[in-house]
XYZ file of C-alpha atoms in Angstrom:
557
model
C 34.369 -70.510 -22.853
C 32.288 -72.153 -25.633
C 32.538 -75.805 -26.675
C 34.408 -75.017 -29.908
C 37.053 -73.049 -28.023
C 37.358 -75.842 -25.465
C 37.815 -78.414 -28.257
C 40.471 -76.234 -29.898
C 42.313 -75.759 -26.607
C 42.245 -79.489 -25.921
C 43.768 -80.211 -29.339
C 46.483 -77.642 -28.644
C 47.110 -79.172 -25.208
C 47.566 -82.659 -26.650
C 50.211 -81.311 -29.042
C 51.892 -79.337 -26.276
C 52.346 -82.234 -23.866
C 54.687 -84.106 -26.218
C 57.636 -82.072 -24.910
C 56.779 -83.081 -21.344
C 57.613 -86.654 -22.346
C 61.144 -85.652 -23.379
C 61.918 -83.986 -20.041
C 60.935 -87.100 -18.121
C 62.636 -89.510 -20.527
C 66.022 -87.768 -20.463
C 65.922 -86.640 -16.810
C 65.165 -90.087 -15.372
C 67.723 -91.661 -17.713
C 70.440 -89.805 -15.807
C 70.052 -92.535 -13.195
C 71.468 -94.964 -15.765
C 74.314 -92.669 -16.831
C 75.501 -91.967 -13.258
C 76.658 -95.519 -12.372
C 77.934 -96.041 -15.925
C 80.063 -92.881 -15.879
C 81.181 -93.633 -12.315
C 82.618 -96.956 -13.488
C 83.847 -95.691 -16.871
C 85.787 -92.685 -15.564
C 86.739 -93.936 -12.087
C 84.664 -91.364 -10.171
C 83.518 -91.237 -6.569
C 79.812 -90.844 -5.748
C 79.977 -87.062 -5.393
C 81.758 -86.623 -8.736
C 79.310 -88.932 -10.499
C 76.389 -86.885 -9.133
C 77.728 -83.877 -11.039
C 75.576 -85.289 -13.843
C 72.480 -84.209 -11.889
C 74.186 -80.957 -10.883
C 74.978 -80.066 -14.517
C 71.552 -81.127 -15.748
C 69.408 -79.344 -13.160
C 71.781 -76.400 -12.873
C 71.208 -75.687 -16.559
C 67.523 -75.030 -15.874
C 68.508 -72.304 -13.433
C 71.143 -70.715 -15.677
C 68.919 -70.851 -18.775
C 65.913 -69.233 -17.131
C 68.111 -66.610 -15.445
C 69.813 -65.734 -18.740
C 66.432 -65.327 -20.450
C 65.315 -62.973 -17.691
C 68.532 -60.914 -17.786
C 68.390 -60.634 -21.584
C 64.754 -59.507 -21.451
C 65.660 -56.887 -18.857
C 68.584 -55.622 -20.941
C 66.420 -55.289 -24.068
C 63.499 -53.944 -22.004
C 61.073 -56.378 -23.544
C 59.785 -59.803 -22.637
C 61.626 -61.955 -25.158
C 59.487 -65.015 -24.497
C 56.251 -63.073 -24.929
C 57.692 -61.420 -28.047
C 58.420 -64.856 -29.516
C 55.250 -66.444 -28.208
C 55.228 -69.619 -26.125
C 55.052 -71.775 -29.269
C 58.236 -70.324 -30.758
C 59.880 -70.520 -27.345
C 59.295 -74.283 -27.309
C 60.610 -74.651 -30.862
C 63.774 -72.703 -30.010
C 64.222 -74.807 -26.888
C 63.955 -78.020 -28.901
C 66.563 -76.730 -31.351
C 68.958 -75.952 -28.484
C 68.444 -79.477 -27.132
C 69.194 -80.801 -30.627
C 72.518 -78.942 -30.536
C 73.129 -80.496 -27.122
C 72.504 -83.970 -28.556
C 75.066 -83.238 -31.283
C 77.472 -82.018 -28.609
C 76.942 -85.298 -26.722
C 77.885 -87.284 -29.823
C 81.113 -85.281 -30.026
C 81.734 -85.696 -26.270
C 81.478 -89.475 -26.310
C 83.755 -89.742 -29.356
C 86.328 -87.791 -27.335
C 85.768 -89.988 -24.275
C 85.664 -86.939 -21.964
C 83.524 -86.830 -18.803
C 83.824 -83.026 -18.679
C 82.484 -82.758 -22.237
C 79.645 -85.169 -21.402
C 78.662 -82.889 -18.510
C 78.805 -79.929 -20.894
C 76.580 -81.719 -23.409
C 73.996 -82.576 -20.753
C 74.098 -78.925 -19.703
C 73.256 -77.776 -23.259
C 70.439 -80.348 -23.604
C 68.967 -79.108 -20.327
C 69.363 -75.459 -21.407
C 66.939 -76.267 -24.189
C 64.657 -77.971 -21.689
C 64.782 -74.823 -19.540
C 63.420 -72.712 -22.383
C 60.814 -75.371 -23.172
C 59.713 -75.515 -19.527
C 59.536 -71.726 -19.226
C 57.307 -71.651 -22.307
C 55.223 -74.787 -21.870
C 54.176 -74.465 -18.224
C 52.303 -71.117 -18.528
C 51.175 -72.138 -22.031
C 49.406 -75.216 -20.649
C 47.991 -73.178 -17.769
C 46.578 -70.612 -20.232
C 44.680 -73.151 -22.362
C 41.489 -72.955 -20.329
C 39.942 -71.534 -17.194
C 42.297 -70.542 -14.317
C 40.657 -72.905 -11.825
C 41.518 -75.956 -13.972
C 45.137 -74.975 -14.681
C 46.560 -77.496 -12.205
C 44.530 -80.305 -13.836
C 46.000 -79.513 -17.258
C 49.489 -79.448 -15.750
C 48.713 -82.788 -14.094
C 47.834 -84.249 -17.502
C 51.099 -82.941 -18.923
C 52.892 -84.232 -15.836
C 51.362 -87.663 -16.372
C 52.961 -87.810 -19.805
C 56.204 -86.571 -18.243
C 56.031 -89.406 -15.703
C 55.414 -91.937 -18.463
C 58.741 -90.744 -19.865
C 60.426 -91.215 -16.470
C 58.984 -94.737 -16.239
C 60.159 -96.046 -19.604
C 63.217 -93.801 -20.061
C 65.592 -95.820 -17.838
C 64.313 -99.082 -19.358
C 64.878 -97.909 -22.939
C 68.255 -96.326 -22.170
C 69.435 -99.436 -20.294
C 68.480 -101.564 -23.283
C 70.139 -99.145 -25.705
C 73.304 -98.757 -23.650
C 73.834 -102.265 -22.283
C 71.782 -104.323 -24.729
C 69.759 -105.776 -21.828
C 67.717 -104.536 -18.869
C 67.297 -107.498 -16.535
C 70.560 -108.669 -14.989
C 72.232 -105.259 -15.151
C 73.989 -105.030 -11.779
C 77.027 -103.222 -10.401
C 79.465 -105.893 -11.616
C 77.885 -105.937 -15.073
C 78.096 -102.130 -15.364
C 81.750 -102.097 -14.265
C 82.678 -104.838 -16.733
C 80.767 -103.194 -19.564
C 82.188 -99.720 -18.826
C 85.755 -100.993 -19.118
C 85.219 -102.044 -22.720
C 87.010 -99.778 -25.171
C 83.879 -99.192 -27.248
C 81.405 -98.860 -24.350
C 80.643 -95.234 -25.243
C 79.598 -96.108 -28.792
C 76.070 -96.987 -27.697
C 75.659 -93.505 -26.180
C 76.621 -91.999 -29.523
C 73.909 -94.017 -31.303
C 71.376 -93.227 -28.574
C 71.888 -89.474 -28.882
C 71.686 -89.604 -32.662
C 68.203 -91.012 -32.126
C 67.372 -88.497 -29.375
C 68.567 -85.569 -31.492
C 66.357 -86.768 -34.335
C 63.364 -86.861 -31.987
C 64.060 -83.295 -30.866
C 64.080 -82.138 -34.497
C 60.897 -84.069 -35.246
C 59.148 -82.473 -32.265
C 60.305 -79.003 -33.356
C 58.836 -79.644 -36.810
C 55.579 -80.852 -35.226
C 55.227 -77.592 -33.301
C 56.296 -75.451 -36.262
C 53.733 -76.916 -38.650
C 50.926 -77.392 -36.097
C 48.009 -75.101 -36.949
C 46.105 -76.187 -33.839
C 48.660 -74.649 -31.518
C 48.272 -70.870 -31.017
C 51.336 -68.650 -30.717
C 50.722 -68.088 -27.006
C 51.383 -64.358 -26.998
C 49.768 -61.846 -24.670
C 49.234 -58.106 -24.958
C 51.066 -57.261 -21.738
C 53.863 -54.707 -21.685
C 57.256 -55.526 -20.245
C 58.307 -54.067 -16.938
C 61.848 -54.605 -15.712
C 62.590 -56.007 -12.276
C 65.947 -54.461 -11.435
C 66.008 -55.511 -7.776
C 64.949 -59.071 -8.582
C 67.637 -59.279 -11.244
C 70.316 -57.959 -8.883
C 69.297 -60.461 -6.195
C 69.349 -63.423 -8.584
C 72.689 -62.412 -10.106
C 74.155 -62.024 -6.610
C 72.871 -65.479 -5.628
C 74.385 -66.930 -8.819
C 77.799 -65.288 -8.349
C 77.981 -66.474 -4.741
C 76.966 -70.008 -5.771
C 79.649 -70.117 -8.474
C 82.244 -68.767 -6.031
C 81.383 -71.368 -3.393
C 81.412 -74.175 -5.936
C 84.751 -73.111 -7.480
C 86.474 -72.745 -4.085
C 85.251 -75.943 -2.477
C 85.565 -78.108 -5.563
C 89.171 -77.010 -6.129
C 89.932 -78.190 -2.589
C 87.859 -81.320 -3.155
C 90.148 -82.451 -5.975
C 93.158 -82.206 -3.650
C 91.278 -84.101 -0.931
C 90.296 -86.755 -3.455
C 93.928 -87.176 -4.502
C 95.024 -87.610 -0.882
C 92.154 -89.985 -0.098
C 93.190 -92.326 -2.906
C 96.500 -92.917 -1.092
C 95.467 -92.699 2.567
C 91.911 -94.059 2.462
C 90.776 -91.163 4.676
C 87.634 -89.638 3.147
C 86.702 -87.281 5.999
C 87.955 -84.127 4.317
C 86.144 -85.065 1.101
C 82.912 -85.714 2.999
C 82.959 -82.443 4.904
C 83.918 -80.421 1.828
C 80.999 -81.941 -0.061
C 78.681 -81.302 2.871
C 79.938 -77.716 3.158
C 79.293 -77.158 -0.550
C 75.706 -78.413 -0.459
C 74.766 -76.707 2.833
C 76.270 -73.389 1.749
C 74.516 -73.394 -1.632
C 71.220 -74.339 0.029
C 71.475 -71.478 2.524
C 72.381 -68.964 -0.183
C 69.259 -69.831 -2.207
C 66.865 -69.964 0.761
C 68.006 -66.800 2.510
C 68.418 -64.956 -0.791
C 64.782 -65.577 -1.701
C 63.529 -64.842 1.824
C 65.404 -61.529 1.655
C 63.684 -60.790 -1.671
C 60.267 -61.601 -0.230
C 60.768 -59.384 2.832
C 62.209 -56.482 0.841
C 59.424 -56.620 -1.761
C 56.783 -56.413 0.973
C 58.310 -53.142 2.168
C 58.690 -51.613 -1.297
C 57.364 -53.472 -4.370
C 59.028 -51.169 -6.914
C 61.731 -52.881 -8.938
C 60.873 -56.421 -7.855
C 58.607 -57.331 -10.809
C 56.970 -60.725 -10.306
C 58.825 -61.102 -7.020
C 56.551 -58.559 -5.388
C 53.973 -61.347 -5.190
C 54.568 -63.449 -2.052
C 52.785 -66.466 -3.573
C 55.506 -66.533 -6.252
C 58.582 -66.093 -4.038
C 57.427 -68.698 -1.520
C 56.319 -70.837 -4.470
C 59.886 -70.654 -5.797
C 61.131 -72.088 -2.504
C 58.373 -74.711 -2.572
C 59.289 -75.757 -6.119
C 62.993 -75.820 -5.222
C 62.103 -78.113 -2.316
C 59.756 -80.271 -4.400
C 62.267 -80.965 -7.183
C 64.970 -81.592 -4.602
C 62.958 -84.118 -2.594
C 61.659 -85.868 -5.720
C 65.180 -86.428 -7.021
C 66.803 -87.163 -3.651
C 64.389 -89.961 -2.692
C 65.025 -91.715 -5.999
C 68.767 -91.008 -6.110
C 69.404 -92.452 -2.644
C 66.842 -95.274 -2.641
C 69.136 -97.693 -4.451
C 71.955 -97.176 -1.967
C 69.509 -97.537 0.936
C 68.201 -100.891 -0.284
C 71.716 -102.322 -0.534
C 71.944 -102.226 3.281
C 71.165 -105.333 5.397
C 68.162 -103.631 7.070
C 66.553 -103.377 3.637
C 67.352 -106.871 2.404
C 70.729 -106.184 0.745
C 68.909 -105.806 -2.582
C 71.165 -104.972 -5.535
C 71.349 -105.196 -9.308
C 68.339 -106.485 -11.203
C 66.372 -107.078 -7.985
C 66.564 -103.342 -7.272
C 65.172 -102.199 -10.639
C 61.440 -102.845 -9.989
C 61.511 -100.802 -6.778
C 63.222 -97.867 -8.481
C 60.786 -98.075 -11.381
C 57.809 -98.151 -9.034
C 59.024 -95.026 -7.227
C 59.128 -93.060 -10.472
C 55.976 -94.822 -11.656
C 54.224 -93.602 -8.492
C 54.537 -90.072 -9.853
C 52.711 -91.203 -12.983
C 49.994 -92.909 -10.928
C 49.150 -89.680 -9.122
C 49.385 -87.435 -12.148
C 47.060 -89.586 -14.207
C 44.527 -89.340 -11.408
C 45.113 -85.601 -11.036
C 44.433 -85.060 -14.747
C 40.899 -86.492 -14.660
C 39.304 -83.045 -14.319
C 40.646 -82.012 -17.744
C 38.072 -84.292 -19.385
C 35.114 -82.807 -17.429
C 33.529 -86.066 -16.229
C 30.332 -85.988 -14.192
C 30.686 -85.852 -10.421
C 29.799 -89.535 -10.032
C 32.055 -90.644 -12.884
C 34.930 -88.634 -11.464
C 34.661 -90.467 -8.136
C 34.811 -93.780 -9.960
C 37.778 -92.678 -12.084
C 39.701 -91.468 -9.025
C 39.652 -95.073 -7.833
C 40.102 -96.850 -11.180
C 42.726 -94.668 -12.917
C 45.465 -95.031 -10.255
C 45.242 -98.806 -10.525
C 45.290 -98.650 -14.328
C 48.501 -96.615 -14.076
C 49.811 -99.105 -11.489
C 49.176 -101.863 -14.014
C 51.084 -99.941 -16.686
C 54.142 -99.690 -14.423
C 53.968 -103.407 -13.586
C 53.570 -104.307 -17.271
C 56.546 -102.158 -18.323
C 58.716 -103.932 -15.758
C 57.408 -107.385 -16.653
C 58.109 -106.828 -20.358
C 61.677 -105.788 -19.517
C 62.168 -109.074 -17.667
C 61.967 -107.829 -14.077
C 60.479 -109.765 -11.151
C 57.383 -107.760 -10.191
C 56.069 -110.096 -7.469
C 57.416 -107.928 -4.581
C 55.403 -104.966 -5.904
C 51.918 -106.491 -5.748
C 51.418 -105.459 -2.106
C 52.086 -101.832 -3.097
C 48.490 -101.767 -4.368
C 47.438 -101.239 -0.745
C 49.597 -98.104 -0.412
C 47.826 -96.492 -3.379
C 44.635 -96.414 -1.281
C 46.146 -93.590 0.791
C 46.781 -91.491 -2.289
C 43.193 -92.036 -3.473
C 41.977 -90.909 -0.035
C 44.130 -87.798 -0.400
C 42.444 -86.908 -3.685
C 38.974 -87.252 -2.150
C 39.981 -85.133 0.850
C 41.586 -82.501 -1.408
C 38.338 -82.050 -3.376
C 40.178 -80.759 -6.456
C 41.510 -77.709 -4.558
C 45.245 -77.234 -5.355
C 46.217 -75.651 -2.022
C 44.224 -78.107 0.093
C 45.541 -81.077 -1.915
C 49.072 -79.731 -1.560
C 48.665 -79.456 2.215
C 47.200 -82.960 2.536
C 49.763 -84.617 0.284
C 52.589 -82.738 1.996
C 51.476 -84.042 5.393
C 50.997 -87.565 4.015
C 54.477 -87.473 2.496
C 55.954 -86.300 5.793
C 54.239 -89.131 7.687
C 55.409 -91.661 5.086
C 59.022 -90.517 5.439
C 58.784 -90.735 9.257
C 57.433 -94.295 8.988
C 60.369 -95.115 6.720
C 62.820 -93.566 9.178
C 61.592 -95.558 12.171
C 61.065 -98.924 10.466
C 63.065 -101.205 8.175
C 62.453 -103.861 5.546
C 59.524 -103.857 3.141
C 57.407 -101.503 5.292
C 60.084 -98.802 5.196
C 60.773 -99.487 1.513
C 57.125 -98.992 0.577
C 56.957 -95.896 2.820
C 59.877 -94.252 1.013
C 58.573 -95.352 -2.406
C 55.175 -93.818 -1.579
C 56.873 -90.429 -1.601
C 56.335 -90.577 -5.370
C 52.573 -90.930 -4.874
C 52.387 -87.825 -2.702
C 54.835 -85.801 -4.815
C 52.896 -86.560 -7.994
C 50.563 -83.546 -7.936
C 52.951 -81.062 -6.335
C 54.591 -79.530 -9.408
C 51.301 -78.514 -11.111
C 49.721 -77.430 -7.831
C 52.689 -75.287 -6.769
C 53.099 -73.851 -10.261
C 49.417 -72.943 -10.660
C 49.251 -71.386 -7.193
C 52.526 -69.480 -7.588
C 51.560 -67.775 -10.879
C 47.949 -67.076 -9.812
C 47.176 -63.378 -10.123
C 50.516 -62.421 -11.718
C 48.898 -61.026 -14.902
C 51.547 -59.404 -17.097
C 54.261 -60.914 -14.911
C 53.193 -64.493 -15.661
C 56.014 -65.382 -18.069
C 58.557 -63.653 -15.827
C 57.238 -65.588 -12.840
C 57.385 -68.788 -14.871
C 61.066 -68.164 -15.589
C 61.725 -67.652 -11.874
C 59.926 -70.913 -11.048
C 61.828 -72.909 -13.667
C 65.074 -71.619 -12.118
C 64.120 -73.483 -8.970
C 64.614 -76.843 -10.671
C 68.083 -76.143 -9.280
C 66.827 -77.904 -6.145
C 67.402 -81.205 -7.953
C 71.108 -80.390 -8.111
C 71.529 -79.320 -4.472
C 69.296 -81.345 -2.137
C 70.280 -84.856 -3.424
C 74.047 -84.286 -2.943
C 73.254 -82.813 0.486
C 71.491 -85.995 1.555
C 74.180 -88.081 -0.123
C 76.953 -86.430 1.863
C 74.964 -86.614 5.087
C 74.561 -90.344 4.492
C 78.349 -90.718 4.487
C 78.417 -89.160 7.961
C 75.265 -90.401 9.729
C 74.249 -93.343 7.519
C 71.985 -93.615 4.482
C 68.870 -94.549 6.492
C 69.162 -91.656 8.955
C 69.785 -89.210 6.090
C 66.139 -89.568 5.090
C 65.224 -86.905 7.638
C 65.945 -84.489 4.758
C 62.786 -85.552 2.837
C 60.791 -85.177 6.081
C 61.779 -81.505 6.273
C 61.076 -80.994 2.567
C 57.535 -82.405 2.782
C 56.902 -80.289 5.890
C 57.763 -77.070 4.057
C 55.615 -77.993 1.052
C 52.670 -78.680 3.379
C 53.241 -75.267 4.978
C 53.163 -73.586 1.561
C 49.903 -75.355 0.701
C 48.328 -73.890 3.833
C 49.889 -70.430 3.701
C 49.421 -69.689 -0.006
C 45.648 -69.928 0.357
C 45.790 -67.176 2.970
C 47.923 -65.060 0.625
C 45.555 -65.496 -2.335
C 42.531 -64.870 -0.138
C 43.964 -61.478 0.886
C 44.389 -60.667 -2.813
C 40.777 -61.665 -3.502
C 41.638 -64.385 -6.028
C 41.585 -67.546 -3.883
C 38.335 -68.811 -5.382
C 39.591 -68.417 -8.956
C 42.224 -71.034 -8.377
C 40.643 -73.061 -5.599
C 37.199 -73.979 -6.942
C 37.127 -76.927 -9.333
C 35.095 -76.382 -12.468
C 31.644 -77.937 -12.260
C 32.441 -80.338 -9.433
């Protein structure tokens, strides 16, 4: 690739990564909406977490619908549009969702708010399905994970400032927002008005971004010359999984409402707890065993499985499902964990810096993982791998300080970042090796958190963000390696697995009601273990296909 082409691709990449910011900004802001809606509508914890279920479930439904529609028309709709148009259409759908949210809050309906979040995330699903392979295609295959890391770094910047901005927009302040403040604010008759104003602004940003992509001459259309091949067996398997999931959800949730009604009068929550646990365990097993069945069947006879005939993709789907689930579940349960006496009974404003640093840890790692995009010399890269994480650490501290938070407890976290830097040096820019190392480090960190308490355990659980930081781009790049004409189809399958963010967090949440919030963190241990296994096993898969070096060897380093 010549220097002019590289320069053009870099310009296109910088335009492309703007949408990554939106995903992080809105997704992380759900953490603000959950306690607000819980207080506003009188919900229990499980019902309030339907916000995450609706949001992440939309990614699955949107990507599945795109795949089914392409199969019905016998053409790859996304490739026919081009990745650029796919992003534009996704932004327009999210704009409709923002308008729907404005209507929902004027009606004061929690069900409509869930529906609006679902539509916003449907647009995100199409954007993700388009943008991920688009970013991977803007350069050599071996550097795809670095480009996705750069995009992920912008995404993480959105997750870092999103909750701060939304808290300020919704409550008028950031510091001092605690449980009592939220409850008092939520009871005000006009408390939803701020959400209406916020989504007017968000909808305008979606339209502005769509215009930016539409008029950008630097951004290619992103089409390929590949012909579409249906995947009848893959489609049947995914539809079956979806129907079973809907059936399980409808049955258990109908019983849950009755149990909730009884619990309000008797105070006995056991039936509610076990129904919620049954829902999350059942949905988890359906997804896992459904995909394992697909993988085994495709190995026997590849015909009709499309992209699913590639084991790196199917196992990558499970890895991505696990990754999104563990990323969300650590953050979703961390606040509840730190309210316990073993963790200092930290609540309200004192909790905010720790939550921000967890999400900021993802940004720290992704900024470091994106260094290769800029092709520094070998010596300069080593220096940057040490300097950049601490620059990102400073950004997170500054964002919290500006918002009025006490950042003093976070200074010691600088020591924890050393382990992530060591992981990057050991990984040597190889996606599968880095994935294995970071998966093992994450597993060890979760075990330390399980068997200790106080600030040591807090930092151990927070460090999960450091080790998760490079997993999305690494898994994605490894899973679509060698797919050729099935790349966009495989991308759609991978985006479906964002569903993990709607299943694994409620699973841990319900387990915490039974065995305690601290003990429930064995779930992240298992998640990191599986991701580490994928990092090891996928290299063996790609080596058998003769393409391991294309994705494993860093360019010029």
